[in-house]
Amino acid sequence: MDLLLIADEQVSMIEKYLYRGEMFALQDDDLKALCVVTQEEPGVYELKNIATVPKYQRKGFGQHLIAYLVDHYKGVGKELYVGTGDNPDILHFYEKCGFRRSHIVKNFFVDNYDHPIYENGQQLVDMVYLKQSL
Ligand SMILES: CC(C)(COP(=O)(O)OP(=O)(O)OC[C@H]1O[C@@H](n2cnc3c(N)ncnc32)[C@H](O)[C@@H]1OP(=O)(O)O)[C@@H](O)C(=O)NCCC(=O)NCCS
């Protein structure tokens, strides 16, 4: 949960997808990165949370985990979505991992969280969705 909270800071929001999703952990001698994927409808999957242990960030583990997911769901699914706040660094990470912008859910962070969420001093308001074909 400590690691999941880095990517999504409200436990009640994590619990909405944690128990119906599949969790993947990238680990060798040590845990490197973690993510949760849900099925939203037949053939449509969504990456709900991904976090790399802070001391291992920017070493390729997040990208490697997403490449594994795409390979894992290929054949059973047709699309993989991910939603995130409008944060240029995170959007760049997902684009580097093969996602392309899809649509926006207006006011998602304001309507669904019990407190304002800030990243890099900027309040998150809308959810930006990206997707890639499987
Ligand atoms: C986002 C996150 C999962 C990326 O994981 P990571 O293992 O550090 O990412 P990688 O090392 O695989 O990065 C691959 C590429 O994505 C891009 N990238 C990754 N993190 C980035 C950042 N903070 N800013 C800009 N580009 C970034 C870079 O192009 C990077 O390649 P490079 O290091 O050769 O330039 C990680 O930073 C993290 O856990 N952040 C906190 C939780 C979070 O915000 N999760 C997403 C919520 S929607």
Coordinates of C-alpha atoms and ligand atoms in Angstrom, one line a residue:
M1 CA 0.0 0.0 0.0
D2 CA 2.9 2.4 0.8
L3 CA 4.1 2.1 -2.8
L4 CA 0.6 2.3 -4.4
L5 CA 0.0 5.5 -2.4
I6 CA 2.9 7.2 -4.2
A7 CA 0.9 7.0 -7.4
D8 CA -2.6 7.5 -5.9
E9 CA -2.7 9.2 -2.6
Q10 CA -6.1 8.2 -1.3
V11 CA -6.6 4.6 0.2
S12 CA -10.4 4.6 -0.6
M13 CA -9.7 5.3 -4.3
I14 CA -7.0 2.5 -4.4
E15 CA -9.5 0.1 -2.8
K16 CA -11.9 0.7 -5.7
Y17 CA -9.6 -1.1 -8.1
L18 CA -7.2 -3.1 -6.0
Y19 CA -9.4 -6.1 -5.2
R20 CA -10.9 -6.4 -8.7
G21 CA -7.6 -5.9 -10.5
E22 CA -4.5 -8.0 -11.1
M23 CA -1.3 -6.9 -9.4
F24 CA 2.1 -7.2 -11.1
A25 CA 5.4 -6.8 -9.3
L26 CA 8.8 -6.4 -10.9
Q27 CA 11.3 -7.9 -8.5
D28 CA 14.8 -9.5 -8.5
D29 CA 16.6 -9.4 -5.2
D30 CA 14.5 -6.4 -4.3
L31 CA 11.0 -5.0 -5.2
K32 CA 11.5 -2.5 -8.0
A33 CA 8.0 -1.6 -9.3
L34 CA 4.4 -2.4 -8.8
C35 CA 1.2 -2.0 -10.8
V36 CA -2.5 -2.9 -10.9
V37 CA -4.5 -3.6 -14.0
T38 CA -8.3 -4.0 -14.2
Q39 CA -10.6 -5.2 -16.9
E40 CA -13.2 -2.5 -17.7
E41 CA -15.1 -4.3 -20.4
P42 CA -14.4 -7.4 -22.5
G43 CA -11.0 -6.8 -24.2
V44 CA -10.5 -3.4 -22.6
Y45 CA -7.9 -3.2 -19.8
E46 CA -6.8 -0.2 -17.7
L47 CA -3.5 0.4 -15.9
K48 CA -4.8 1.9 -12.6
N49 CA -1.7 2.4 -10.7
I50 CA 2.1 2.1 -11.4
A51 CA 4.9 3.1 -9.1
T52 CA 8.6 2.4 -9.1
V53 CA 10.4 2.4 -5.7
P54 CA 11.8 6.0 -5.5
K55 CA 15.5 4.9 -5.3
Y56 CA 15.1 2.8 -8.4
Q57 CA 13.2 5.4 -10.5
R58 CA 14.6 6.5 -14.0
K59 CA 16.4 3.2 -14.4
G60 CA 14.0 1.7 -16.9
F61 CA 11.9 -0.5 -14.5
G62 CA 8.6 1.3 -15.1
Q63 CA 9.0 1.0 -18.9
H64 CA 10.0 -2.6 -18.6
L65 CA 6.9 -3.4 -16.5
I66 CA 4.6 -1.8 -19.0
A67 CA 6.2 -3.7 -21.9
Y68 CA 5.6 -6.9 -19.9
L69 CA 1.9 -5.9 -19.4
V70 CA 1.4 -5.2 -23.1
D71 CA 2.9 -8.6 -23.9
H72 CA 0.8 -10.3 -21.1
Y73 CA -2.5 -8.9 -22.3
K74 CA -1.8 -9.3 -26.0
G75 CA -4.2 -11.9 -27.4
V76 CA -6.8 -11.6 -24.6
G77 CA -7.3 -7.8 -24.9
K78 CA -7.6 -5.2 -27.7
E79 CA -6.8 -2.0 -25.8
L80 CA -4.9 -0.9 -22.7
Y81 CA -5.8 2.5 -21.2
V82 CA -4.2 4.5 -18.5
G83 CA -5.5 7.7 -16.8
T84 CA -3.4 10.3 -15.1
G85 CA -3.4 13.9 -14.0
D86 CA -2.3 16.6 -16.4
N87 CA 1.4 16.2 -15.4
P88 CA 3.9 16.7 -18.4
D89 CA 6.5 14.4 -16.8
I90 CA 4.1 11.5 -16.3
L91 CA 2.5 12.0 -19.7
H92 CA 6.0 11.9 -21.3
F93 CA 6.6 8.6 -19.4
Y94 CA 3.5 7.0 -20.8
E95 CA 4.1 8.3 -24.3
K96 CA 7.6 6.8 -24.1
C97 CA 5.9 3.5 -23.2
G98 CA 3.8 3.5 -26.3
F99 CA 0.6 5.2 -25.1
R100 CA -1.1 7.9 -27.1
R101 CA -3.6 10.5 -25.9
S102 CA -7.3 9.4 -26.0
H103 CA -9.7 11.5 -24.1
I104 CA -10.2 13.7 -21.0
V105 CA -12.6 13.2 -18.0
K106 CA -13.4 16.7 -16.8
N107 CA -13.1 17.4 -13.0
F108 CA -12.2 13.8 -12.2
F109 CA -9.8 14.7 -9.4
V110 CA -12.1 17.3 -7.9
D111 CA -15.2 15.1 -8.0
N112 CA -13.7 11.9 -6.8
Y113 CA -11.1 12.7 -4.1
D114 CA -11.9 14.0 -0.7
H115 CA -9.2 16.6 -0.8
P116 CA -7.4 18.7 -3.5
I117 CA -4.5 16.8 -5.1
Y118 CA -1.3 18.7 -6.0
E119 CA 1.6 17.6 -8.2
N120 CA 4.6 19.9 -8.7
G121 CA 2.6 22.7 -7.1
Q122 CA -0.2 22.3 -9.6
Q123 CA -3.7 21.2 -8.6
L124 CA -4.9 18.2 -10.6
V125 CA -8.4 18.7 -12.0
D126 CA -9.1 16.6 -15.1
M127 CA -8.1 13.0 -15.8
V128 CA -6.1 12.6 -19.1
Y129 CA -6.6 9.2 -20.7
L130 CA -4.1 7.6 -23.0
K131 CA -4.3 4.2 -24.7
Q132 CA -2.4 1.7 -26.8
S133 CA -3.5 -1.2 -28.9
L134 CA -2.7 -4.7 -27.7
Ligands
LIG1 C1 6.1 7.4 -13.3 C2 7.0 6.2 -12.8 C3 6.2 5.0 -12.6 C4 8.1 6.0 -13.9 O1 8.8 4.8 -13.5 P1 10.4 4.7 -13.8 O2 10.8 3.3 -13.5 O3 11.1 5.8 -13.0 O4 10.5 5.1 -15.3 P2 11.6 4.6 -16.4 O5 12.9 4.6 -15.8 O6 11.1 3.3 -17.0 O7 11.4 5.7 -17.5 C5 11.3 5.5 -18.8 C6 11.3 6.8 -19.6 O8 10.1 7.5 -19.2 C7 10.4 8.9 -19.1 N1 10.3 9.4 -17.7 C8 10.2 8.6 -16.6 N2 10.0 9.3 -15.5 C9 10.0 10.6 -15.9 C10 9.9 11.9 -15.3 N3 9.8 12.0 -13.9 N4 10.0 13.0 -16.0 C11 10.1 13.0 -17.3 N5 10.2 11.8 -18.0 C12 10.2 10.6 -17.3 C13 11.9 9.1 -19.5 O9 11.9 9.3 -20.9 C14 12.4 7.7 -19.2 O10 13.6 7.4 -20.0 P3 15.0 8.0 -19.6 O11 15.2 7.9 -18.1 O12 15.9 7.2 -20.4 O13 14.9 9.5 -20.1 C15 7.8 6.6 -11.5 O14 8.4 7.9 -11.7 C16 6.9 6.7 -10.3 O15 6.8 5.7 -9.6 N6 6.4 7.9 -10.0 C17 5.6 8.1 -8.8 C18 4.2 7.4 -9.0 C19 3.5 8.0 -10.2 O16 3.4 9.2 -10.4 N7 2.9 7.0 -10.9 C20 2.0 7.4 -12.1 C21 0.7 7.8 -11.6 S1 -0.4 8.0 -12.9

